[in-house]
XYZ file of C-alpha atoms in Angstrom:
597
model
C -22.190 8.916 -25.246
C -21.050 7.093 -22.068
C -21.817 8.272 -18.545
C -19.388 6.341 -15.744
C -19.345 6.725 -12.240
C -16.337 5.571 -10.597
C -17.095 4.913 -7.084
C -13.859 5.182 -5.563
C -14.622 2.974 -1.596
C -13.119 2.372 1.003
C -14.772 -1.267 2.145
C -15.128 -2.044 5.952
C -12.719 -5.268 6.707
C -14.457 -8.454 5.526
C -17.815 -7.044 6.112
C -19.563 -8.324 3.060
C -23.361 -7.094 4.192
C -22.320 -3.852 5.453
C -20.601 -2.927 2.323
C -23.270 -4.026 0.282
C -25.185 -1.737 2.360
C -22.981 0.986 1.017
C -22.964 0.225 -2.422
C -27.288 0.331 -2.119
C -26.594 3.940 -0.911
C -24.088 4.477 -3.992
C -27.196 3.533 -6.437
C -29.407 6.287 -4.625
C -26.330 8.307 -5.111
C -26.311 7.537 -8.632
C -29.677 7.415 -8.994
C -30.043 11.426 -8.085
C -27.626 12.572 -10.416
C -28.408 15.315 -12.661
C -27.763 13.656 -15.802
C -28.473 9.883 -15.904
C -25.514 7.288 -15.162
C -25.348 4.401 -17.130
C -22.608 2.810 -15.820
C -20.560 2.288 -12.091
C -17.976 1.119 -11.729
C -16.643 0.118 -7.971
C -12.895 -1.136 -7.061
C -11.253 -4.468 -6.688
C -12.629 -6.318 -3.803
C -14.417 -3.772 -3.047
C -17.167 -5.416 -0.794
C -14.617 -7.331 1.903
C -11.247 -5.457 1.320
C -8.207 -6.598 -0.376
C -5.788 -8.142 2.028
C -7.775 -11.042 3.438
C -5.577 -13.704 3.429
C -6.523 -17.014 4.348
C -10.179 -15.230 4.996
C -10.769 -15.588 0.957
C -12.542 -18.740 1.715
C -15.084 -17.337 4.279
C -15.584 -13.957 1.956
C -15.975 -15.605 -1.301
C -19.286 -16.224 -3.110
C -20.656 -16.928 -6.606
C -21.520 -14.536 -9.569
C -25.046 -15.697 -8.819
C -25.305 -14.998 -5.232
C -23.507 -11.654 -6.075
C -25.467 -10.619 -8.564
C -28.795 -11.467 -6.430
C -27.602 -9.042 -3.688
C -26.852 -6.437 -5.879
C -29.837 -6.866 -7.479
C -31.625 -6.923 -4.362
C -29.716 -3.554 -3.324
C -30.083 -2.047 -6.573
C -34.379 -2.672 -6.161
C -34.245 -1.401 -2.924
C -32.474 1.678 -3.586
C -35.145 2.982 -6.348
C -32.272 3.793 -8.882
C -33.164 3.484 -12.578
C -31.521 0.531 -14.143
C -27.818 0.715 -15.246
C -24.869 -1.530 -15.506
C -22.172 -1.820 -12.718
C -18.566 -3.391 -12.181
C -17.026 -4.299 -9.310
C -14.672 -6.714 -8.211
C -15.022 -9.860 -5.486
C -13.776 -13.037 -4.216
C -15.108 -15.537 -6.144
C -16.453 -19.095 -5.226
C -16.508 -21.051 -9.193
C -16.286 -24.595 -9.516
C -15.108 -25.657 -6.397
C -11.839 -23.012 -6.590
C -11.430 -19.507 -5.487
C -10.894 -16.570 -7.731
C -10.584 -12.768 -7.037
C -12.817 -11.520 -10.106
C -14.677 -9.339 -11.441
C -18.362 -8.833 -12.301
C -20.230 -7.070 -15.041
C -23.800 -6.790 -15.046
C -26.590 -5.315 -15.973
C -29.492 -4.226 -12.745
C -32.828 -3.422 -13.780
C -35.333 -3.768 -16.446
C -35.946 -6.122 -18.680
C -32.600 -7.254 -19.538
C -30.899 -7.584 -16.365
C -28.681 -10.066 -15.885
C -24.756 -11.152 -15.594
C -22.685 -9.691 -18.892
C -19.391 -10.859 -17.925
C -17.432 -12.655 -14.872
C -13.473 -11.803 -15.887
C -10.850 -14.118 -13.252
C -7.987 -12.049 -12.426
C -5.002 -13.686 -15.003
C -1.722 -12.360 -12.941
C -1.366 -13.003 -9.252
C 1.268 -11.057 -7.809
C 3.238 -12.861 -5.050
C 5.975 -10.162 -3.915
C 6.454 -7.876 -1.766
C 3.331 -7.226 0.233
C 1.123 -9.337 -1.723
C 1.038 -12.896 -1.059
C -2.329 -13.626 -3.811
C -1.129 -16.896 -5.477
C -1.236 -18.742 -2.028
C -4.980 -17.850 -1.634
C -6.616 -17.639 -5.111
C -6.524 -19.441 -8.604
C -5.265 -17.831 -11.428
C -7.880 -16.754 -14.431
C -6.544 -18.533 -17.740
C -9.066 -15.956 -20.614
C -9.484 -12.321 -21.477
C -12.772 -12.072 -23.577
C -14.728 -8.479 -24.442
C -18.487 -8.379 -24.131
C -21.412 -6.716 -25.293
C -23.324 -3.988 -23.364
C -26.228 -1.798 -24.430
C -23.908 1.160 -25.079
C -20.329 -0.452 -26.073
C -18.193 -3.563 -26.538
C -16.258 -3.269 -23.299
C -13.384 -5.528 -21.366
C -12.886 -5.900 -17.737
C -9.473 -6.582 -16.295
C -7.875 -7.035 -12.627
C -5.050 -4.641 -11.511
C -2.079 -6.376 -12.385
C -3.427 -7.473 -15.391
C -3.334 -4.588 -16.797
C 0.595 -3.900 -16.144
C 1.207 -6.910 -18.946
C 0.711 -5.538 -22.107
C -0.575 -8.550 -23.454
C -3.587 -8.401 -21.613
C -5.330 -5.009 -22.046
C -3.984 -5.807 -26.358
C -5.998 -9.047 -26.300
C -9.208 -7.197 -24.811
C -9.118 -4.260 -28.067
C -8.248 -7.166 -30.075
C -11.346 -8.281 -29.156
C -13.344 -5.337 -30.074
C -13.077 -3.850 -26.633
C -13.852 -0.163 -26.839
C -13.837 0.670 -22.809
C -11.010 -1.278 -20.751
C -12.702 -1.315 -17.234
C -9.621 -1.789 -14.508
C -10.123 -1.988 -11.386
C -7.349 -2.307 -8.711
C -6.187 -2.326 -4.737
C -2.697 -1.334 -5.174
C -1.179 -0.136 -1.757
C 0.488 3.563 -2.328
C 4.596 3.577 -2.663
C 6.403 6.852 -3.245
C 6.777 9.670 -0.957
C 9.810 11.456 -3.047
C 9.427 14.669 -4.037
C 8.681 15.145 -7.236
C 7.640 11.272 -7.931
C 4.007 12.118 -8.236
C 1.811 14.469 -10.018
C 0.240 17.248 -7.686
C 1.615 15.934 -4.654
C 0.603 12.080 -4.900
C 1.924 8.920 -4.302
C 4.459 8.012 -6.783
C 2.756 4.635 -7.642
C -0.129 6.824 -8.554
C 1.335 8.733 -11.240
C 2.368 4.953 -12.401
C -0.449 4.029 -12.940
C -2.014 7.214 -14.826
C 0.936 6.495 -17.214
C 0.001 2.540 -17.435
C -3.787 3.428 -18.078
C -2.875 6.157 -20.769
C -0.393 3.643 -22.297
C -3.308 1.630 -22.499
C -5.505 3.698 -24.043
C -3.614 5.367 -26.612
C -1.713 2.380 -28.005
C -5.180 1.127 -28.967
C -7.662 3.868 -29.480
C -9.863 3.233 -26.409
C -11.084 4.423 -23.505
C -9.835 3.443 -20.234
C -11.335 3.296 -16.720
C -9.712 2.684 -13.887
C -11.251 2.231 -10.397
C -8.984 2.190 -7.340
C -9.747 1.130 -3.774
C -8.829 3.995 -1.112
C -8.005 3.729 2.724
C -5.801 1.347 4.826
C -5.493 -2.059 5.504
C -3.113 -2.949 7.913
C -0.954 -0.134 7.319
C -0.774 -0.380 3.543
C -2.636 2.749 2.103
C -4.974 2.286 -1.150
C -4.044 6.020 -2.614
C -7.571 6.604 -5.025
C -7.177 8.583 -7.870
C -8.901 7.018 -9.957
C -9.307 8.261 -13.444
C -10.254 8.108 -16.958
C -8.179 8.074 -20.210
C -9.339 9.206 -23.609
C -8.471 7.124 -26.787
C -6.006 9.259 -27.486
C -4.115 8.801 -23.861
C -5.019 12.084 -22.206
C -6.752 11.747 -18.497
C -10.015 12.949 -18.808
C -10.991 13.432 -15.010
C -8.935 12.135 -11.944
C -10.410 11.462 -8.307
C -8.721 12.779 -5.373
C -6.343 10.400 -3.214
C -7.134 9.262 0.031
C -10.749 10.233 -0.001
C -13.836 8.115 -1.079
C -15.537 9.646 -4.031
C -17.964 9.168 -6.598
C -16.368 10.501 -10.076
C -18.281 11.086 -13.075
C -16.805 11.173 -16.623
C -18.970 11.475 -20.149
C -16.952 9.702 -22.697
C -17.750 10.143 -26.205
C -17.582 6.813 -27.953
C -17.184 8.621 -31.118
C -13.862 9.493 -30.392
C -12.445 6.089 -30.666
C -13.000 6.627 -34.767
C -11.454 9.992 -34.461
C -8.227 9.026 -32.376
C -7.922 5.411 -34.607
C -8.073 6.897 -37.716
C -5.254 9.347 -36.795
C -3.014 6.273 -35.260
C -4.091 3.080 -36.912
C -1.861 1.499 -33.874
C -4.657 -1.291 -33.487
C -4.974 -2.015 -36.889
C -1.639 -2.577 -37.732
C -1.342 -5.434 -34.962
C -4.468 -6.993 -36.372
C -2.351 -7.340 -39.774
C 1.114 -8.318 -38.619
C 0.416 -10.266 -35.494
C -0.451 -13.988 -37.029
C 2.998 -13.566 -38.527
C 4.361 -12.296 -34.932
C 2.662 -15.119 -33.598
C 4.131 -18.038 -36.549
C 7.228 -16.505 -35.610
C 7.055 -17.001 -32.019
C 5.908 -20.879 -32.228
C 8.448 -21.223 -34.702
C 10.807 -20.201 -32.338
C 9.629 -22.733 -29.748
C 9.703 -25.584 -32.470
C 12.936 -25.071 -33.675
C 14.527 -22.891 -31.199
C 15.480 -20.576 -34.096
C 13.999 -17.692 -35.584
C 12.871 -17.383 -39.241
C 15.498 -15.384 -41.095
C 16.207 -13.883 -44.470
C 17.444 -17.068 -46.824
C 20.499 -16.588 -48.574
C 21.522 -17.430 -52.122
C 21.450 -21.478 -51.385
C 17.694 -21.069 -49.716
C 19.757 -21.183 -46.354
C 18.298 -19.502 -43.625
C 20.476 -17.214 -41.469
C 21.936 -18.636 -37.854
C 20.475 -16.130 -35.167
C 22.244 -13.420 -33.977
C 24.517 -14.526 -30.692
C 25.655 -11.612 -28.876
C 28.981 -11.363 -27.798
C 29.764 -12.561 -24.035
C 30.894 -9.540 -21.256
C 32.070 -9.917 -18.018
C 28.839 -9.197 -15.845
C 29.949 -5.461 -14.669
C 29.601 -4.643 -10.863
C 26.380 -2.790 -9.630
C 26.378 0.666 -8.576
C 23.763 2.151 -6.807
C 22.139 4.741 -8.672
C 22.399 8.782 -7.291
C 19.895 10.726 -9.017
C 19.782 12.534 -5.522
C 19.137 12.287 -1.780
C 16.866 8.570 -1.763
C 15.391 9.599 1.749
C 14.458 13.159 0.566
C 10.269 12.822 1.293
C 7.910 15.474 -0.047
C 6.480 16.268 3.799
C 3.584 17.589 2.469
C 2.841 14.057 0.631
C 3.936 12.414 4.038
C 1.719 14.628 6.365
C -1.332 13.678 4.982
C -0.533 10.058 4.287
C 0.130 9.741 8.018
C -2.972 11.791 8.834
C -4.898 9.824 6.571
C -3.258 6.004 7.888
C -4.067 7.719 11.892
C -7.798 8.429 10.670
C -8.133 5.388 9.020
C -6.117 2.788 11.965
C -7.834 4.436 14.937
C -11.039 5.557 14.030
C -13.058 4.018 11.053
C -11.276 0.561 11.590
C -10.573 0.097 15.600
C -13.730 2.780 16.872
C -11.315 4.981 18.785
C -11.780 8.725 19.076
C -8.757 9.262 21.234
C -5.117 8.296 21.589
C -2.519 8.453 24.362
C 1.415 9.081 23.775
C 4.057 8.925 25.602
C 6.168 12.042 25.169
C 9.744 11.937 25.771
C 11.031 15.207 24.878
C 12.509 13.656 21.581
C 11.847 13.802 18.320
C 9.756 11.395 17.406
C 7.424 11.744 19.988
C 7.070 15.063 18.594
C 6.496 14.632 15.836
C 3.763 11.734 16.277
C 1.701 14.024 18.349
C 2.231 16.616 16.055
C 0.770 14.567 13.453
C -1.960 13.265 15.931
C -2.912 16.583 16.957
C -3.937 17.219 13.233
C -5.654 13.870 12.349
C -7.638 14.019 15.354
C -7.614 17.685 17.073
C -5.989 18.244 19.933
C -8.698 17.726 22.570
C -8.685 14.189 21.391
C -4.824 13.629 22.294
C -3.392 13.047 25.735
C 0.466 13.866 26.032
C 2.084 11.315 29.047
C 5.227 12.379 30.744
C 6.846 9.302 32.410
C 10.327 10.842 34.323
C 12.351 8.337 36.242
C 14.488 10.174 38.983
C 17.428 10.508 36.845
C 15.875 11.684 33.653
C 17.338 14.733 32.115
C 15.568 18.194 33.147
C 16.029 19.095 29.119
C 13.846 15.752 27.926
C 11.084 16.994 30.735
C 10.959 21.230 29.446
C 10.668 19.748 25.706
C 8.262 17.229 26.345
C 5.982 20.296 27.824
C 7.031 22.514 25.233
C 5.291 20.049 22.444
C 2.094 19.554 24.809
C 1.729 23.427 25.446
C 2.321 24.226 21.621
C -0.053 21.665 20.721
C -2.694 22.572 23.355
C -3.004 18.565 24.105
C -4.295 17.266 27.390
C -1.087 15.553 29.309
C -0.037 13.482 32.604
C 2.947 13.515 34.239
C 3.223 9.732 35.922
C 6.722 9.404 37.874
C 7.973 5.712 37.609
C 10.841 5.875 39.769
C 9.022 3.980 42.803
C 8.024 1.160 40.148
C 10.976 1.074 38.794
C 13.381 1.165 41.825
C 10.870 -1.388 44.037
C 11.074 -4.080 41.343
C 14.617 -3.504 40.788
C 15.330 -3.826 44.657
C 14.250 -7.633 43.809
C 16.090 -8.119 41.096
C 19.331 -6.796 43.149
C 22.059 -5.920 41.685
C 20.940 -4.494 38.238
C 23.512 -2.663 35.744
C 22.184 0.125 34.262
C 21.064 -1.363 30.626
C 18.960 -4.072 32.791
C 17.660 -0.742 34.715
C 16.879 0.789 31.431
C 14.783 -1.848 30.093
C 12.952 -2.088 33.277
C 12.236 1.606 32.867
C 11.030 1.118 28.941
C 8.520 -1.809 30.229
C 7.098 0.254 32.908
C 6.674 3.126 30.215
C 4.272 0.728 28.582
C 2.405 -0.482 31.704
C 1.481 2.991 32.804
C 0.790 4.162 28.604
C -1.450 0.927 28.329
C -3.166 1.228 31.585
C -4.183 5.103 30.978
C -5.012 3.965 27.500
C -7.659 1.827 29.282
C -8.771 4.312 31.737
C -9.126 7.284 28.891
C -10.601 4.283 26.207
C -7.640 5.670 24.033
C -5.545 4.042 21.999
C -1.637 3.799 22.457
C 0.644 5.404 19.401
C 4.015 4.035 18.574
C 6.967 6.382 18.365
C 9.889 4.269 17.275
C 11.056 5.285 13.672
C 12.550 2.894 10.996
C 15.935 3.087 11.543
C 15.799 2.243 15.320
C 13.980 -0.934 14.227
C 16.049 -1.973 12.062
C 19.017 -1.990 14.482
C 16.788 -3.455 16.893
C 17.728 -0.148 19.784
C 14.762 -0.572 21.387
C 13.158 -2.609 24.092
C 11.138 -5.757 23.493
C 7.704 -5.962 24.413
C 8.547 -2.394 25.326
C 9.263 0.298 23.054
C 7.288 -1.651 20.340
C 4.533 -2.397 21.725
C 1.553 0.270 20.632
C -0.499 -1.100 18.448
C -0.323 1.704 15.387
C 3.076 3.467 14.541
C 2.835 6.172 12.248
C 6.324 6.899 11.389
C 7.901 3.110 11.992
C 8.628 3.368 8.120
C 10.627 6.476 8.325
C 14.266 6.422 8.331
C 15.738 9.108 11.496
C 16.840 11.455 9.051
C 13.085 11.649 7.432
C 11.660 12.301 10.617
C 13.981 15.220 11.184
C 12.649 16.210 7.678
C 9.365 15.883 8.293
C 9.607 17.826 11.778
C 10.804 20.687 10.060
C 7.645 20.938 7.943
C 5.158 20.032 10.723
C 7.230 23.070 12.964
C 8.497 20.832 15.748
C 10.739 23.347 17.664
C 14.334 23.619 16.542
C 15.645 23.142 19.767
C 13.846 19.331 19.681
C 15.263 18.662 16.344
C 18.723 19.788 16.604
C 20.010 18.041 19.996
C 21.527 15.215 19.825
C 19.013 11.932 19.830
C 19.169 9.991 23.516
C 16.510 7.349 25.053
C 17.916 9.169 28.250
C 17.659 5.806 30.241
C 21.274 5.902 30.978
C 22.907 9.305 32.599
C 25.183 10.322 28.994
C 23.628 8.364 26.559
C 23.073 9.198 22.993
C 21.743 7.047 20.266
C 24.876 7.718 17.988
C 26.942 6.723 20.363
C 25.699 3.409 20.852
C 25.585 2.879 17.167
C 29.200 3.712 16.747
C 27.851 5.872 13.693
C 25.218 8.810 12.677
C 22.047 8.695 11.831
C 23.005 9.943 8.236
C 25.610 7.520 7.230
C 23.205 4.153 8.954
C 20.600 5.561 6.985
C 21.943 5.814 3.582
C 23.711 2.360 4.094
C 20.388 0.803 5.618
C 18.090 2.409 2.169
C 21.283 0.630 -0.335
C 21.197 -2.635 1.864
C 17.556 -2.770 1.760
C 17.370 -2.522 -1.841
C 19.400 -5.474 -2.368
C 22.832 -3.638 -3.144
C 25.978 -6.108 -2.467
C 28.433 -4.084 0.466
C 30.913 -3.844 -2.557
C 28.163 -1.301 -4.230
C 27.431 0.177 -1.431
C 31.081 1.007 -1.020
C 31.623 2.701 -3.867
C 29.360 5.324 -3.002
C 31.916 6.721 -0.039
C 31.495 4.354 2.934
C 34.132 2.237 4.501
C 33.483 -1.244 4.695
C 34.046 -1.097 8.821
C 30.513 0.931 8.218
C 29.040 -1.332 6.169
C 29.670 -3.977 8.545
C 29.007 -2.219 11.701
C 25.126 -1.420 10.249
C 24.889 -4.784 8.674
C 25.649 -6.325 11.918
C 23.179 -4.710 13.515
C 20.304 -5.584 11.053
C 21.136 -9.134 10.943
C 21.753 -9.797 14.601
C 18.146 -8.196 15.614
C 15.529 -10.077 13.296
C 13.965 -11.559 16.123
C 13.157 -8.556 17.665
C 10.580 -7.128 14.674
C 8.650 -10.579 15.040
C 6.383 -12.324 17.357
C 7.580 -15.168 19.236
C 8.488 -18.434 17.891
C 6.061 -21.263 18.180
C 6.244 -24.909 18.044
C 4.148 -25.794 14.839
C 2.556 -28.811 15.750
C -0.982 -28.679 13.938
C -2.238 -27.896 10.071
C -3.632 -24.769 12.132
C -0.999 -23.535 13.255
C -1.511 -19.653 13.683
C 0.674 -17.766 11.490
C 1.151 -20.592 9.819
C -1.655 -22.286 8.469
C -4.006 -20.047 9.918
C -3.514 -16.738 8.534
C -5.623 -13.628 8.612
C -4.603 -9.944 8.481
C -4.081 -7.993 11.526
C -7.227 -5.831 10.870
C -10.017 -8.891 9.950
């Protein structure tokens, strides 16, 4: 038998010594359990965080200096010895690694088992690893006091070839430990209302373990960095692919599994999967450098002793793509998306920035509903301050629905009238149409929500959703300004959805959306189309359908055009300024670091 605790943890930001500080609490954790532990296992990066960038080189240290201060933390703590896991930024001959360590703490054989280099760097989408760290270039097993066991690096483990080399190796546990931001909010994606990149990786991890007859543990990080959400659920997979025990999401946790070591006979002898790639993979293997020698397979010789020409498939005309439409692909599982955005509000404001209070500026609209709806919940209402900001021709209707969400919410609120700001600056910028006017009014919005964000020590929240970004209909160093947005990745018509669910009053989500700067205005008329047709043509655009596509699923190409007119034209507006590079430091540039180090 196997006792392994998973400690799911949510690191402070490039705080080595703190975290280490946690993980010595973690072995007294351990340490008083019931039955004894023999083995922990703790997250990818888990003592600095994941998304460091160009901070890897400040963070990183050796196996030996790690394993010294978990030793140290591990004598400290008065825990009885046991082995432990956990991954770090590595220094190793001169170059940089994100790794992993295995070793043993206490007694008489203490001592590093096992440093494994993460193999496969992924550099897309929000990760950006190959430009900081070294790739690993082995997969080897090792010996432990209880099993032969492998230890592999996130995306190591979603190549096949990785986790087979490791049983291959006579690896009966397959340790994996990952910080994979959450993706997925569609109901229905995940299992029991998580992320659907969650239930991915439950299906990658019993993949794993019943294609080769071992166990499998898998360690996730949990919390936010910059906005990107490590999910948890963590879990463990039998040999013969069925999830032993699963951690909760969004939560730190230690999770305790017993895995009986015996079973890996039990579930092998039934599916001899292992064994039959031991026999037929040196001939998979001849076949494969054959290939490269002769750029030709081996194939069945004929009469003559002539072998076979490979098989050429016959050429087709590449056929257009068409978007899939297994549904609505906005519909969100609100549930799923409430407590995400609770969770990233917690996280942003409180254990990362030291804020027990934040200020919003409530327009009457939608989207300032529903972001102190959601604020209300993450931090109680006493905590959130509700700021009207009427300019003398604001609408009476925006006013009456702002106070309708601060009285059903109970929040504490201001009512600051801009119109002598406004109007005296305007007076010396004489004669100012009304979309200069507006802008003037957006600014001063800001000025007055930062300067009582100062006065209550609160921070600002962003209300602009996803869509409004992306056409850029909002006001620059305005609108955008609040440091955390909750819903600035939800397209309009998700918001509406999610409003619904968190019981924003009807009459708030049914009118027609305005920024009520100009006397008539309406969002939709600006566009020049609704919410619902921008939406589903920004979601296709986005996902890197040609207009052609995008057509063929009922919009005219005047559409098409119109919203990717609007995305193109307003780039500059979701960055920050553009600098002169003139130095190998530039900032942004050169010298990179993560909004939260």
């Amino acid at each position: 038998m196997l006792r392994v605790a998973i400690a799911q943890f949510r690191p402070r930001k490039a705080a080595y010594r703190a975290n280490l500080e946690r993980v010595t609490e973690l072995f007294r954790e351990v340490g008083r359990q019931a039955e004894p532990v023999d083995l922990l296992v703790l997250p990818e990066t888990a003592l600095t965080g994941y998304f460091v960038e160009g901070g890897v080189r400040e963070l990183a240290v050796t196996a030996e200096q790690l394993f010294a201060d978990l030793a140290a933390a591990h004598a400290s703590s008065g825990a009885p010895p046991l082995d432990v896991v956990l991954g770090f930024y590595e220094l190793w001959n001169t170059r940089l690694y994100n790794s992993a360590l295995a070793a043993r703490l206490g007694g008489p054989d203490a001592g590093v088992r096992h440093v494994h280099r993460k193999i496969f760097l992924p550099t897309y989408g929000v990760f950006d690893e190959e430009r900081f760290v070294e790739p690993g270039r082995w997969v080897q097993a090792f010996d432990t006091a209880f099993a032969r066991m492998a230890v592999v690096v996130c995306e190591d483990a979603w190549h096949s070839v990785v986790p087979t080399m490791a049983a291959l190796d006579g690896a009966r546990v397959v340790i994996v430990l990952s910080a994979s931001p959450a993706r997925g909010i569609q109901p229905g994606e995940g299992i029991d209302g998580r992320p659907g990149s969650t239930t991915r990786w439950e299906r990658v991890a019993q993949s794993i373990a019943a294609e080769h007859g071992v166990f499998v543990v898998v360690a996730h990080l949990v919390g936010f960095e910059g906005g990107k959400g490590f999910p948890g659920g963590s879990l463990v997979a039998d040999p013969r692919g069925s999830v032993v025990v699963r951690a909760p999401i969004f939560a730190d946790a230690l999770t305790v599994a017993t895995l009986d070591l015996d079973e890996i006979t039990r579930a092998r002898a039934e599916e001899p999967l292992l064994s039959d790639l031991e026999t037929h993979l040196p001939h998979l293997l001849d076949s494969m450098v054959q290939r490269r020698e002769t750029g030709r397979l081996p194939g069945p010789a004929d009469s003559a002793g002539v072998r076979s020409a490979p098989f050429e498939p016959r050429r087709r005309p590449p056929r257009p793509a068409v978007p899939p439409r297994p549904g609505d692909p906005l519909a969100i599982d609100p549930e799923l998306t409430e407590r995400w955005l609770v969770e990233f509000l917690r996280d942003e404001v409180t254990r990362r920035r030291g804020f027990e209070r934040v200020v919003i500026g409530v327009s009457g609209g939608v989207d300032s509903a529903v972001v102190a709806y959601l604020a209300a919940r993450a931090f109680g209402p006493e905590h959130v301050t509700g700021v009207r900001m009427p300019y003398r021709t604001s609408s009476q209707e925006s006013l009456s629905h702002a106070q309708l969400v601060i009285d059903r919410l109970g929040i504490a609120s201001r009512t600051v009238e801009i119109s002598a700001g406004v109007d005296g600056l305007a007076a010396q910028l004489d004669p100012v149409p009304p979309g200069r006017l507006g802008n003037i009014m957006a600014r001063m919005r800001m000025i007055t929500l930062f300067d009582l964000s100062a006065a209550l020590r609160a921070i600002p929240l962003g209300t602009g959703n996803k869509t409004e970004r992306l056409f850029g209909y909002f006001t620059w160093h305005a609108d955008d300004s609040p440091p955390v947005n909750p819903i600035g990745d939800l397209f309009k018509t998700q918001v509406w959805a999610l409003a619904r669910h968190l019981g924003v009053p009807d009459e708030i989500v049914a009118k027609a959306p305005t920024a009520d700067l100009v006397a008539g205005q309406t969002d939709e008329g600006d566009f020049g189309i609704s919410y619902g047709k921008a939406d589903q043509i920004l979601h296709w655009v986005l996902s890197g359908y040609p207009d052609e596509a995008v057509a063929r699923l009922g919009f005219s190409g005047d559409e098409i055009a119109l919203v990717r007119r609007r995305l193109d034209s307003t780039h500059w507006k979701r960055k920050l300024p553009t600098v002169a590079m003139l130095s190998p430091t530039a900032i942004g540039e050169f010298y990179l670091r993560p909004v939260d180090y």
